[in-house]
Short mmCIF file of C-alpha atoms in Angstrom, two decimals:
data_model
loop_
_atom_site.label_atom_id
_atom_site.label_comp_id
_atom_site.label_asym_id
_atom_site.label_seq_id
_atom_site.Cartn_x
_atom_site.Cartn_y
_atom_site.Cartn_z
CA UNK F 1 49.81 149.50 125.95
CA UNK F 2 49.63 152.84 128.02
CA UNK F 3 48.96 155.68 127.58
CA UNK F 4 52.00 158.30 127.29
CA UNK F 5 51.88 160.86 130.43
CA UNK F 6 52.14 164.79 130.75
CA UNK F 7 53.23 164.85 134.23
CA UNK F 8 52.57 168.34 135.99
CA UNK F 9 54.11 169.33 139.43
CA UNK F 10 53.42 172.44 141.69
CA UNK F 11 54.14 172.33 145.63
CA UNK F 12 50.76 174.45 146.13
CA UNK F 13 47.89 171.60 146.49
CA UNK F 14 45.56 173.61 144.60
CA UNK F 15 47.40 174.89 141.85
CA UNK F 16 48.30 171.04 141.49
CA UNK F 17 45.07 170.54 141.75
CA UNK F 18 43.78 172.77 139.09
CA UNK F 19 46.34 172.09 136.68
CA UNK F 20 45.54 168.38 137.08
CA UNK F 21 42.23 169.09 136.25
CA UNK F 22 42.18 171.10 133.19
CA UNK F 23 45.44 169.17 131.58
CA UNK F 24 42.71 166.19 132.73
CA UNK F 25 39.65 167.11 131.55
CA UNK F 26 41.65 167.75 128.00
CA UNK F 27 44.04 164.74 127.59
CA UNK F 28 42.64 162.31 129.79
CA UNK F 29 41.31 159.83 126.85
CA UNK F 30 44.99 160.10 124.86
CA UNK F 31 47.29 160.39 127.80
CA UNK F 32 47.93 159.22 131.77
CA UNK F 33 48.35 162.80 133.79
CA UNK F 34 51.16 162.39 136.68
CA UNK F 35 51.14 164.72 139.11
CA UNK F 36 53.55 164.41 141.71
CA UNK F 37 54.16 167.86 144.45
CA UNK F 38 57.90 168.35 144.50
CA UNK F 39 60.58 168.27 142.15
CA UNK F 40 62.50 164.52 144.00
CA UNK F 41 58.38 162.89 144.14
CA UNK F 42 58.04 163.88 140.70
CA UNK F 43 62.13 162.52 139.63
CA UNK F 44 60.77 159.32 141.64
CA UNK F 45 57.69 159.00 139.33
CA UNK F 46 59.94 159.38 135.91
CA UNK F 47 62.09 156.89 136.91
CA UNK F 48 58.91 154.32 137.45
CA UNK F 49 57.73 155.83 133.73
CA UNK F 50 61.34 154.89 132.29
CA UNK F 51 62.24 151.89 133.79
CA UNK F 52 58.43 150.13 132.78
CA UNK F 53 60.30 151.47 128.70
CA UNK F 54 56.89 154.24 129.64
CA UNK F 55 56.41 156.71 127.73
CA UNK F 56 56.19 161.18 128.30
CA UNK F 57 55.52 163.30 126.76
CA UNK F 58 55.12 167.16 128.53
CA UNK F 59 56.12 167.93 131.93
CA UNK F 60 55.21 170.84 133.04
CA UNK F 61 56.21 172.38 136.75
CA UNK F 62 56.04 174.96 138.88
CA UNK F 63 59.07 177.43 138.85
CA UNK F 64 59.11 178.45 142.94
CA UNK F 65 59.60 175.35 145.13
CA UNK F 66 61.04 174.28 148.28
CA UNK F 67 64.08 171.52 148.01
CA UNK F 68 63.73 171.50 143.93
CA UNK F 69 63.11 174.69 142.44
CA UNK F 70 61.43 173.64 138.16
CA UNK F 71 64.71 175.08 136.32
CA UNK F 72 66.13 172.31 138.96
CA UNK F 73 63.97 169.73 138.48
CA UNK F 74 63.91 169.71 134.76
CA UNK F 75 67.06 169.77 134.39
CA UNK F 76 67.20 166.61 135.76
CA UNK F 77 64.21 165.67 133.85
CA UNK F 78 65.39 166.26 130.68
CA UNK F 79 68.15 163.30 131.56
CA UNK F 80 65.40 161.47 131.35
CA UNK F 81 63.56 162.59 129.52
CA UNK F 82 65.31 164.73 126.27
CA UNK F 83 62.42 164.46 124.50
CA UNK F 84 59.94 165.24 126.35
CA UNK F 85 58.25 168.79 126.13
CA UNK F 86 59.33 170.88 128.45
CA UNK F 87 56.89 174.27 129.68
CA UNK F 88 57.50 176.34 134.03
CA UNK F 89 55.02 177.62 135.03
CA UNK F 90 56.29 181.33 136.67
CA UNK F 91 54.41 184.06 138.48
CA UNK F 92 54.98 187.72 136.10
CA UNK F 93 57.57 188.50 138.56
CA UNK F 94 59.84 185.32 137.96
CA UNK F 95 59.32 185.99 134.00
CA UNK F 96 62.88 186.69 133.92
CA UNK F 97 64.03 183.71 135.29
CA UNK F 98 61.91 182.04 133.05
CA UNK F 99 63.56 183.22 130.07
CA UNK F 100 66.53 182.87 131.10
CA UNK F 101 65.68 178.87 131.26
CA UNK F 102 64.65 178.85 127.67
CA UNK F 103 68.10 178.50 127.67
CA UNK F 104 69.59 176.38 131.18
CA UNK F 105 67.16 173.38 130.42
CA UNK F 106 66.45 174.45 126.80
CA UNK F 107 63.07 175.72 127.86
CA UNK F 108 60.44 174.89 125.32
CA UNK F 109 57.54 177.60 127.48
CA UNK F 110 56.79 179.59 130.52
CA UNK F 111 53.42 179.52 131.48
CA UNK F 112 52.02 182.25 133.51
CA UNK F 113 49.42 182.06 136.27
CA UNK F 114 46.94 181.66 136.12
CA UNK F 115 45.92 181.61 132.74
CA UNK F 116 42.20 181.51 133.23
CA UNK F 117 39.85 180.53 130.54
CA UNK F 118 43.00 177.57 129.91
CA UNK F 119 40.18 177.20 126.53
CA UNK F 120 42.50 180.70 125.43
CA UNK F 121 46.39 180.80 127.41
CA UNK F 122 46.70 177.04 128.10
CA UNK F 123 45.06 174.44 125.80
CA UNK F 124 46.53 175.99 122.04
CA UNK F 125 50.73 175.61 124.09
CA UNK F 126 49.91 171.95 125.05
CA UNK F 127 48.12 171.35 122.00
CA UNK F 128 51.35 172.62 120.07
CA UNK F 129 53.28 171.01 122.18
CA UNK F 130 52.30 167.40 122.07
CA UNK F 131 51.99 168.01 117.91
CA UNK F 132 56.24 168.67 118.16
CA UNK F 133 56.43 165.38 121.01
CA UNK F 134 53.87 163.22 118.74
CA UNK F 135 56.77 164.06 115.54
CA UNK F 136 59.38 162.45 117.56
CA UNK F 137 58.22 160.46 120.53
CA UNK F 138 60.59 157.83 122.89
CA UNK F 139 60.69 154.73 121.57
CA UNK F 140 57.68 151.99 123.94
CA UNK F 141 60.19 150.26 125.28
CA UNK F 142 58.21 146.54 126.28
CA UNK F 143 60.82 143.35 126.37
CA UNK F 144 63.45 143.54 128.31
CA UNK F 145 66.79 145.38 128.32
CA UNK F 146 69.73 144.68 129.25
CA UNK F 147 73.01 147.28 130.49
CA UNK F 148 76.27 146.15 130.33
CA UNK F 149 79.42 146.78 129.44
CA UNK F 150 80.46 144.85 125.67
CA UNK F 151 83.87 143.42 126.87
CA UNK F 152 82.18 141.54 130.24
CA UNK F 153 82.09 138.80 130.52
CA UNK F 154 78.69 138.49 133.34
CA UNK F 155 76.80 140.97 130.40
CA UNK F 156 77.74 138.59 128.41
CA UNK F 157 76.59 135.53 129.86
CA UNK F 158 73.76 137.53 130.82
CA UNK F 159 73.06 138.22 127.17
CA UNK F 160 74.33 134.02 125.88
CA UNK F 161 71.25 132.71 128.53
CA UNK F 162 67.95 135.42 127.21
CA UNK F 163 69.39 134.79 123.49
CA UNK F 164 69.41 130.70 124.19
CA UNK F 165 66.42 130.53 126.20
CA UNK F 166 64.30 132.53 123.39
CA UNK F 167 64.12 135.15 125.42
CA UNK F 168 64.11 139.03 123.35
CA UNK F 169 66.04 141.85 125.04
CA UNK F 170 67.47 145.08 123.97
CA UNK F 171 71.15 145.14 123.82
CA UNK F 172 72.34 149.04 125.92
CA UNK F 173 75.85 149.69 126.85
CA UNK F 174 76.42 151.15 130.09
CA UNK F 175 77.76 154.77 128.84
CA UNK F 176 75.59 154.65 125.27
CA UNK F 177 73.12 157.71 126.88
CA UNK F 178 69.78 155.51 126.70
CA UNK F 179 71.78 153.30 129.76
CA UNK F 180 73.72 155.90 131.79
CA UNK F 181 69.92 157.23 131.57
CA UNK F 182 68.21 153.78 132.73
CA UNK F 183 71.06 153.22 135.50
CA UNK F 184 70.14 156.92 136.60
CA UNK F 185 65.78 155.62 136.54
CA UNK F 186 67.68 152.74 138.28
CA UNK F 187 68.94 154.78 141.15
CA UNK F 188 72.57 152.91 140.13
CA UNK F 189 75.37 152.92 138.46
CA UNK F 190 78.27 152.45 135.40
CA UNK F 191 80.30 149.92 138.40
CA UNK F 192 76.82 148.15 139.28
CA UNK F 193 76.43 146.35 134.91
CA UNK F 194 75.11 143.98 134.34
CA UNK F 195 71.39 145.42 135.19
CA UNK F 196 68.48 143.62 133.60
CA UNK F 197 64.92 145.89 133.43
CA UNK F 198 62.64 143.61 133.02
CA UNK F 199 59.12 144.72 130.83
CA UNK F 200 57.27 146.17 134.58
CA UNK F 201 60.40 148.35 135.37
CA UNK F 202 61.87 146.55 137.74
CA UNK F 203 65.96 145.93 137.47
CA UNK F 204 67.43 143.57 138.31
CA UNK F 205 71.34 143.77 139.02
CA UNK F 206 73.54 141.08 138.06
CA UNK F 207 71.04 138.22 138.38
CA UNK F 208 71.40 134.72 139.23
CA UNK F 209 70.60 132.52 136.01
CA UNK F 210 68.01 131.38 138.12
CA UNK F 211 66.51 134.21 138.95
CA UNK F 212 66.67 135.04 135.87
CA UNK F 213 64.33 132.15 134.91
CA UNK F 214 62.03 133.05 137.80
CA UNK F 215 61.75 136.90 136.26
CA UNK F 216 61.29 136.03 132.99
CA UNK F 217 58.72 133.86 132.91
CA UNK F 218 61.25 130.36 132.66
CA UNK F 219 59.65 127.90 135.17
CA UNK F 220 61.85 126.51 138.30
CA UNK F 221 59.69 124.84 140.27
CA UNK F 222 58.67 121.47 139.01
CA UNK F 223 54.66 120.58 139.42
CA UNK F 224 55.00 117.94 141.49
CA UNK F 225 57.35 115.51 143.27
CA UNK F 226 57.78 112.02 140.68
CA UNK F 227 57.36 111.90 137.33
CA UNK F 228 56.58 108.88 134.74
CA UNK F 229 59.40 110.20 133.19
CA UNK F 230 62.44 112.59 133.75
CA UNK F 231 64.36 114.38 131.05
CA UNK F 232 68.38 115.77 131.66
CA UNK F 233 68.97 117.88 129.03
CA UNK F 234 66.84 119.99 127.16
CA UNK F 235 69.17 119.30 124.11
CA UNK F 236 67.58 117.94 120.02
CA UNK F 237 67.75 113.71 122.82
CA UNK F 238 66.40 115.30 125.21
CA UNK F 239 63.76 117.64 123.20
CA UNK F 240 62.64 114.21 121.10
CA UNK F 241 62.10 112.17 123.88
CA UNK F 242 59.83 114.47 126.28
CA UNK F 243 58.00 115.05 122.21
CA UNK F 244 56.96 111.38 122.18
CA UNK F 245 56.82 110.81 125.99
CA UNK F 246 54.81 113.20 126.85
CA UNK F 247 52.46 112.08 123.68
CA UNK F 248 52.41 108.79 124.38
CA UNK F 249 50.90 109.51 127.89
CA UNK F 250 54.20 109.31 130.13
CA UNK F 251 54.25 112.45 132.87
CA UNK F 252 57.36 113.61 131.77
CA UNK F 253 59.50 116.44 132.57
CA UNK F 254 62.07 118.11 131.15
CA UNK F 255 65.02 119.86 132.99
CA UNK F 256 67.57 122.02 131.35
CA UNK F 257 70.53 123.90 133.15
CA UNK F 258 71.01 126.88 131.26
CA UNK F 259 68.81 127.15 127.95
CA UNK F 260 66.48 124.96 126.13
CA UNK F 261 68.81 123.62 122.07
CA UNK F 262 71.57 122.44 123.48
CA UNK F 263 75.09 123.54 120.97
CA UNK F 264 72.32 122.32 117.88
CA UNK F 265 70.91 125.27 119.71
CA UNK F 266 73.22 127.62 119.23
CA UNK F 267 73.95 127.21 115.51
CA UNK F 268 73.56 129.49 112.46
CA UNK F 269 72.12 127.18 110.44
CA UNK F 270 71.16 123.27 109.49
CA UNK F 271 70.84 122.00 106.29
CA UNK F 272 71.24 118.28 106.76
CA UNK F 273 68.15 117.76 108.94
CA UNK F 274 65.75 116.29 107.67
CA UNK F 275 62.07 118.04 106.65
CA UNK F 276 64.19 121.47 105.96
CA UNK F 277 65.25 121.50 102.44
CA UNK F 278 66.15 125.57 102.89
CA UNK F 279 68.06 125.09 106.17
CA UNK F 280 67.37 125.25 109.81
CA UNK F 281 68.40 128.11 112.84
CA UNK F 282 69.64 125.95 115.70
CA UNK F 283 67.26 128.35 118.15
CA UNK F 284 64.31 127.89 114.65
CA UNK F 285 64.26 123.56 114.73
CA UNK F 286 64.29 124.45 119.52
CA UNK F 287 61.81 126.63 119.65
CA UNK F 288 59.51 123.90 117.50
CA UNK F 289 60.86 121.06 119.65
CA UNK F 290 60.07 122.98 122.78
CA UNK F 291 56.97 123.76 122.11
CA UNK F 292 55.70 120.56 120.74
CA UNK F 293 56.84 119.60 124.24
CA UNK F 294 54.87 121.62 126.26
CA UNK F 295 51.65 121.09 124.12
CA UNK F 296 52.15 117.51 125.17
CA UNK F 297 51.70 118.43 128.76
CA UNK F 298 55.40 117.84 129.17
CA UNK F 299 57.12 120.88 131.16
CA UNK F 300 59.99 122.03 131.05
CA UNK F 301 61.84 123.19 134.24
CA UNK F 302 64.60 125.78 133.52
CA UNK F 303 67.85 126.57 134.91
CA UNK F 304 68.10 123.72 137.53
CA UNK F 305 71.17 122.20 137.93
CA UNK F 306 71.25 118.26 138.62
CA UNK F 307 73.80 117.72 141.18
CA UNK F 308 73.02 113.65 142.08
CA UNK F 309 71.22 110.74 141.28
CA UNK F 310 70.72 107.47 143.24
CA UNK F 311 68.62 104.36 143.18
CA UNK F 312 65.77 104.54 145.59
CA UNK F 313 63.38 101.38 145.15
CA UNK F 314 61.99 101.14 142.38
CA UNK F 315 62.38 104.40 142.15
CA UNK F 316 64.50 107.58 140.92
CA UNK F 317 65.95 110.59 142.62
CA UNK F 318 67.38 112.73 141.22
CA UNK F 319 68.98 115.72 143.84
CA UNK F 320 68.82 119.41 143.02
CA UNK F 321 71.43 121.19 143.23
CA UNK F 322 69.54 123.60 145.40
CA UNK F 323 69.07 120.89 148.28
CA UNK F 324 65.54 120.03 145.61
CA UNK F 325 64.91 116.06 144.08
CA UNK F 326 62.28 115.06 141.93
CA UNK F 327 61.36 111.46 141.72
CA UNK F 328 60.48 109.56 138.61
CA UNK F 329 60.25 105.50 137.32
CA UNK F 330 62.39 106.51 134.67
CA UNK F 331 65.08 109.14 133.27
CA UNK F 332 66.63 109.63 130.38
CA UNK F 333 70.23 111.54 130.13
CA UNK F 334 70.60 113.17 127.35
CA UNK F 335 73.18 116.19 129.18
CA UNK F 336 75.09 116.58 125.71
CA UNK F 337 78.74 117.28 125.38
CA UNK F 338 80.27 120.93 125.84
CA UNK F 339 83.34 121.96 124.19
CA UNK F 340 86.89 121.25 125.37
CA UNK F 341 88.74 125.03 126.76
CA UNK F 342 91.04 125.71 124.74
CA UNK F 343 94.83 125.42 126.98
CA UNK F 344 97.20 128.50 125.63
CA UNK F 345 98.50 131.20 127.81
CA UNK F 346 96.81 133.80 127.94
CA UNK F 347 93.39 132.55 126.94
CA UNK F 348 91.78 131.21 130.34
CA UNK F 349 91.45 134.78 131.79
CA UNK F 350 89.62 136.27 128.32
CA UNK F 351 86.75 133.62 128.33
CA UNK F 352 83.74 135.94 127.14
CA UNK F 353 86.00 139.04 127.34
CA UNK F 354 87.06 138.31 123.24
CA UNK F 355 87.12 133.99 123.70
CA UNK F 356 84.29 132.12 123.86
CA UNK F 357 83.45 128.02 124.18
CA UNK F 358 80.29 127.98 120.92
CA UNK F 359 79.12 130.05 118.38
CA UNK F 360 77.97 132.95 121.32
CA UNK F 361 75.79 134.12 117.95
CA UNK F 362 75.05 137.47 120.57
CA UNK F 363 78.43 138.41 119.45
CA UNK F 364 77.85 138.61 115.64
CA UNK F 365 76.82 141.64 115.20
CA UNK F 366 79.37 143.13 117.44
CA UNK F 367 81.81 141.64 114.87
CA UNK F 368 80.78 143.45 112.22
CA UNK F 369 83.92 144.92 109.58
CA UNK F 370 86.28 143.11 112.35
CA UNK F 371 89.03 139.82 111.76
CA UNK F 372 87.09 136.87 114.07
CA UNK F 373 89.77 133.38 114.52
CA UNK F 374 87.50 129.83 114.79
CA UNK F 375 89.30 127.03 116.54
CA UNK F 376 87.71 123.74 115.15
CA UNK F 377 87.01 122.00 111.97
CA UNK F 378 83.96 120.16 112.84
CA UNK F 379 80.03 121.59 111.21
CA UNK F 380 79.34 123.80 114.77
CA UNK F 381 83.09 125.14 113.30
CA UNK F 382 81.94 125.24 109.53
CA UNK F 383 77.96 126.73 111.00
CA UNK F 384 79.36 129.46 112.85
CA UNK F 385 82.57 130.90 109.39
CA UNK F 386 79.48 131.18 107.33
CA UNK F 387 77.60 133.18 109.80
CA UNK F 388 79.52 134.83 111.56
CA UNK F 389 80.86 135.71 107.41
CA UNK F 390 78.29 138.14 107.13
CA UNK F 391 79.29 140.04 109.83
CA UNK F 392 82.88 139.99 110.07
CA UNK F 393 85.40 141.61 107.73
CA UNK F 394 87.48 138.73 107.26
CA UNK F 395 86.86 134.84 108.88
CA UNK F 396 89.95 132.67 109.91
CA UNK F 397 89.38 129.03 110.20
CA UNK F 398 92.43 127.40 112.51
CA UNK F 399 92.75 123.31 111.65
CA UNK F 400 95.07 120.79 113.19
CA UNK F 401 94.87 118.51 110.08
CA UNK F 402 95.66 119.45 106.45
CA UNK F 403 92.40 120.23 105.65
CA UNK F 404 88.18 120.23 106.19
CA UNK F 405 87.36 117.16 104.91
CA UNK F 406 87.91 114.40 108.08
CA UNK F 407 85.44 116.32 110.35
CA UNK F 408 83.16 117.94 108.35
CA UNK F 409 80.09 117.57 106.81
CA UNK F 410 81.01 118.23 102.39
CA UNK F 411 78.03 120.49 101.64
CA UNK F 412 79.76 123.13 104.46
CA UNK F 413 82.70 122.14 102.64
CA UNK F 414 81.67 123.52 99.56
CA UNK F 415 79.80 126.56 101.15
CA UNK F 416 82.77 128.15 103.37
CA UNK F 417 85.03 127.13 99.72
CA UNK F 418 82.58 130.07 97.78
CA UNK F 419 82.85 132.40 100.34
CA UNK F 420 85.30 134.98 99.71
CA UNK F 421 85.96 136.00 103.28
CA UNK F 422 86.55 132.65 105.12
CA UNK F 423 90.58 130.93 105.51
CA UNK F 424 91.36 128.35 106.15
CA UNK F 425 94.76 128.00 107.97
CA UNK F 426 95.54 124.19 108.31
CA UNK F 427 97.90 122.58 110.04
CA UNK F 428 98.08 125.89 112.80
CA UNK F 429 96.87 126.43 116.95
CA UNK F 430 96.02 128.63 119.06
CA UNK F 431 99.59 128.90 121.16
CA UNK F 432 98.76 132.44 123.75
CA UNK F 433 96.67 135.27 124.13
CA UNK F 434 97.36 138.83 124.98
CA UNK F 435 95.02 141.81 125.40
CA UNK F 436 94.37 144.86 128.11
CA UNK F 437 91.08 144.22 129.00
CA UNK F 438 90.40 141.62 126.69
CA UNK F 439 90.99 139.61 123.80
CA UNK F 440 93.72 141.93 121.65
CA UNK F 441 95.79 139.54 119.88
CA UNK F 442 96.74 135.97 119.01
CA UNK F 443 99.50 134.16 118.69
CA UNK F 444 99.56 131.08 116.12
CA UNK F 445 102.01 128.97 115.66
CA UNK F 446 102.25 126.63 113.00
CA UNK F 447 102.94 122.93 112.99
CA UNK F 448 104.49 121.96 110.42
CA UNK F 449 107.44 124.77 110.54
CA UNK F 450 107.54 125.31 114.26
CA UNK F 451 107.14 128.79 112.70
CA UNK F 452 105.00 131.54 115.03
CA UNK F 453 102.77 134.42 114.25
CA UNK F 454 100.78 137.39 116.22
CA UNK F 455 97.53 138.61 114.68
CA UNK F 456 95.32 141.31 116.07
CA UNK F 457 92.49 140.64 117.07
CA UNK F 458 88.84 140.83 119.75
CA UNK F 459 87.74 137.84 119.15
CA UNK F 460 88.38 134.01 119.05
CA UNK F 461 85.35 130.85 119.15
CA UNK F 462 86.58 128.09 119.98
CA UNK F 463 84.72 124.55 119.17
CA UNK F 464 87.86 122.18 119.77
CA UNK F 465 86.43 118.34 120.24
CA UNK F 466 83.87 117.43 123.34
CA UNK F 467 83.57 116.09 127.36
CA UNK F 468 80.82 114.82 128.27
CA UNK F 469 78.26 116.89 131.32
CA UNK F 470 78.73 113.45 133.30
CA UNK F 471 80.63 114.69 135.80
CA UNK F 472 77.74 114.66 138.07
CA UNK F 473 76.62 111.18 137.87
CA UNK F 474 79.55 110.53 139.88
CA UNK F 475 78.96 106.38 140.52
CA UNK F 476 75.82 105.97 139.97
CA UNK F 477 75.95 104.49 136.13
CA UNK F 478 78.94 103.43 133.88
CA UNK F 479 80.88 105.69 132.00
CA UNK F 480 83.65 104.74 129.28
CA UNK F 481 87.24 105.82 129.90
CA UNK F 482 86.06 109.47 128.96
CA UNK F 483 83.25 109.42 130.76
CA UNK F 484 80.10 109.30 128.84
CA UNK F 485 77.79 106.93 129.92
CA UNK F 486 77.30 102.73 128.61
CA UNK F 487 74.44 101.31 127.19
CA UNK F 488 73.11 98.10 127.13
CA UNK F 489 75.07 95.57 125.17
CA UNK F 490 78.13 97.52 125.44
CA UNK F 491 77.66 97.20 129.52
CA UNK F 492 77.62 92.67 128.82
CA UNK F 493 80.98 91.98 129.24
CA UNK F 494 81.72 88.15 128.50
CA UNK F 495 78.02 86.70 128.99
CA UNK F 496 78.70 89.41 132.38
CA UNK F 497 75.84 91.49 133.24
CA UNK F 498 77.24 94.97 134.78
CA UNK F 499 77.94 94.71 138.71
CA UNK F 500 74.52 95.65 140.82
CA UNK F 501 72.71 94.66 138.11
CA UNK F 502 69.58 92.34 139.01
CA UNK F 503 67.54 92.08 136.56
CA UNK F 504 67.19 88.89 135.40
CA UNK F 505 66.87 90.69 131.43
CA UNK F 506 70.60 92.37 129.63
CA UNK F 507 70.01 96.21 129.31
CA UNK F 508 68.46 97.66 127.04
CA UNK F 509 69.86 99.23 123.28
CA UNK F 510 70.31 101.93 125.41
CA UNK F 511 70.04 101.33 128.97
CA UNK F 512 72.76 102.43 131.09
CA UNK F 513 74.13 100.57 133.88
CA UNK F 514 71.08 101.68 136.17
CA UNK F 515 67.91 99.58 135.43
CA UNK F 516 65.09 102.23 134.05
CA UNK F 517 67.41 105.60 133.53
CA UNK F 518 69.23 106.15 129.57
CA UNK F 519 70.71 107.51 127.70
CA UNK F 520 70.48 109.51 124.32
CA UNK F 521 72.51 112.12 122.43
CA UNK F 522 75.99 112.54 122.09
CA UNK F 523 76.25 111.76 126.09
CA UNK F 524 76.37 107.85 125.51
CA UNK F 525 79.52 107.09 124.77
CA UNK F 526 79.48 105.59 120.96
CA UNK F 527 77.18 107.94 119.39
CA UNK F 528 77.08 109.58 116.08
CA UNK F 529 77.36 113.60 116.43
CA UNK F 530 74.48 114.28 114.91
CA UNK F 531 71.24 116.12 115.47
CA UNK F 532 68.88 113.96 113.22
CA UNK F 533 70.69 110.95 115.38
CA UNK F 534 69.98 113.04 118.63
CA UNK F 535 66.86 113.09 118.05
CA UNK F 536 66.08 109.11 116.98
CA UNK F 537 67.76 108.30 120.65
CA UNK F 538 65.72 110.61 122.14
CA UNK F 539 62.26 109.42 120.77
CA UNK F 540 63.77 105.09 120.89
CA UNK F 541 64.63 105.49 124.37
CA UNK F 542 60.82 106.49 125.51
CA UNK F 543 59.65 103.31 123.63
CA UNK F 544 62.48 101.52 126.10
CA UNK F 545 61.41 103.11 128.54
CA UNK F 546 57.12 101.63 128.84
CA UNK F 547 59.09 98.44 127.76
CA UNK F 548 60.95 99.03 131.08
CA UNK F 549 57.28 100.19 132.26
CA UNK F 550 55.70 96.51 131.08
CA UNK F 551 57.84 94.79 133.64
CA UNK F 552 58.98 93.34 129.46
#
């Protein structure tokens, strides 16, 4: 870890060297001495230190400097490091100015030049200031920091991407003092957010997901242009396929557009997954599976969008949105599903501004003491309700049916019934939304009476239905009317194999209409929408990949 800094600034080269020499001689083993020749140069050095998340303990500035005198410098430096101790170096004739500066810039001390010997006139002063600073130091920041606005869809998108990819970060509001200092250090304004400040101090202004991935250590470029197995989608099915494929010796690459884990990765608690009697969060399960796949040698490509699939002789070609492509012997489609958009007047304009699709766990702490509304009655909605109940004053579940039994596991129903601040509203739908810049109210309708009512809330989380992420496939494989990929026996009608099949055998159980391309998990037609079954299908798909490669 980098030592805290002691900064000295003086425009006289001889004096500047002497000051830095004396300070370094006494404190160089514990502090990094930074020397600047002018106020502007010193401020630039402070900005770099700030962006790197490092500390400044003491600043010593000469009073008489061109462009910016010492008082002016210390006044601006306070905005960057308000807890750093401040010393003004003055000649005898400038003592009145130094005394005035005590109030102007909250000066800790002023020193008359020259101060020989430093053992008597310099070091005791600096020792005292360092002791005071050490009792309340600036926090050392080594994680990624995100500066943004609370009600900002781009700010939410950045935070959500980092959280779902398990990248540690610290969220700082742009209008907080610390956010203002970071923006000032980067030469930016609140209008430039979201700003991501990397651990090395580099600021990224409104980065795209691919830019963000490349800078936070996620792999975005494949190591090869040909693989035995390409898995598209890093939900439970894709992770399962990657673990089994790589562990069994297949050159495997897992491609994910957004984040590992899929919808399951957003779950606050999965309590019916085999082997976890006390439950496990989606993030924990995802991270373990990701590490397991990497341990066996699978590659993981993040923030890469696959836009096309086609046969290229015996190979299968996958095209990315940037125009590049990779080839493979086999493919496992595990792109999962996404929540359908809620169709009600006013809702679309508040997406990311109070209306969220999925758990959006990054927002949970912000819901403290407020009314939260959840639309949906399946397991994902129930898990979210339990999670948000730990923060919100009241969680309201809006369901179209009369109760939760039709689509929710009994263990979740039992939990919800015991949590006092969760209320289930049967036969209730959202028919409107309103707000100024962000969601502020919802209009609800009782399906039995047709009566409507308006409720005040800045939070709505939607878990309705599921649409498969298969539009990019086009005609490459046969899909059902809802877009789910048909596999195995579902492709054989009246003894007829799918058009263009060309092999003397029927499609394997999880094989699509394009030989060598398999589907696993929620994206497959008639699949069970459960984490365990998705993992099982991912593993089964790899067994069928081996049969395909063996020509059986």
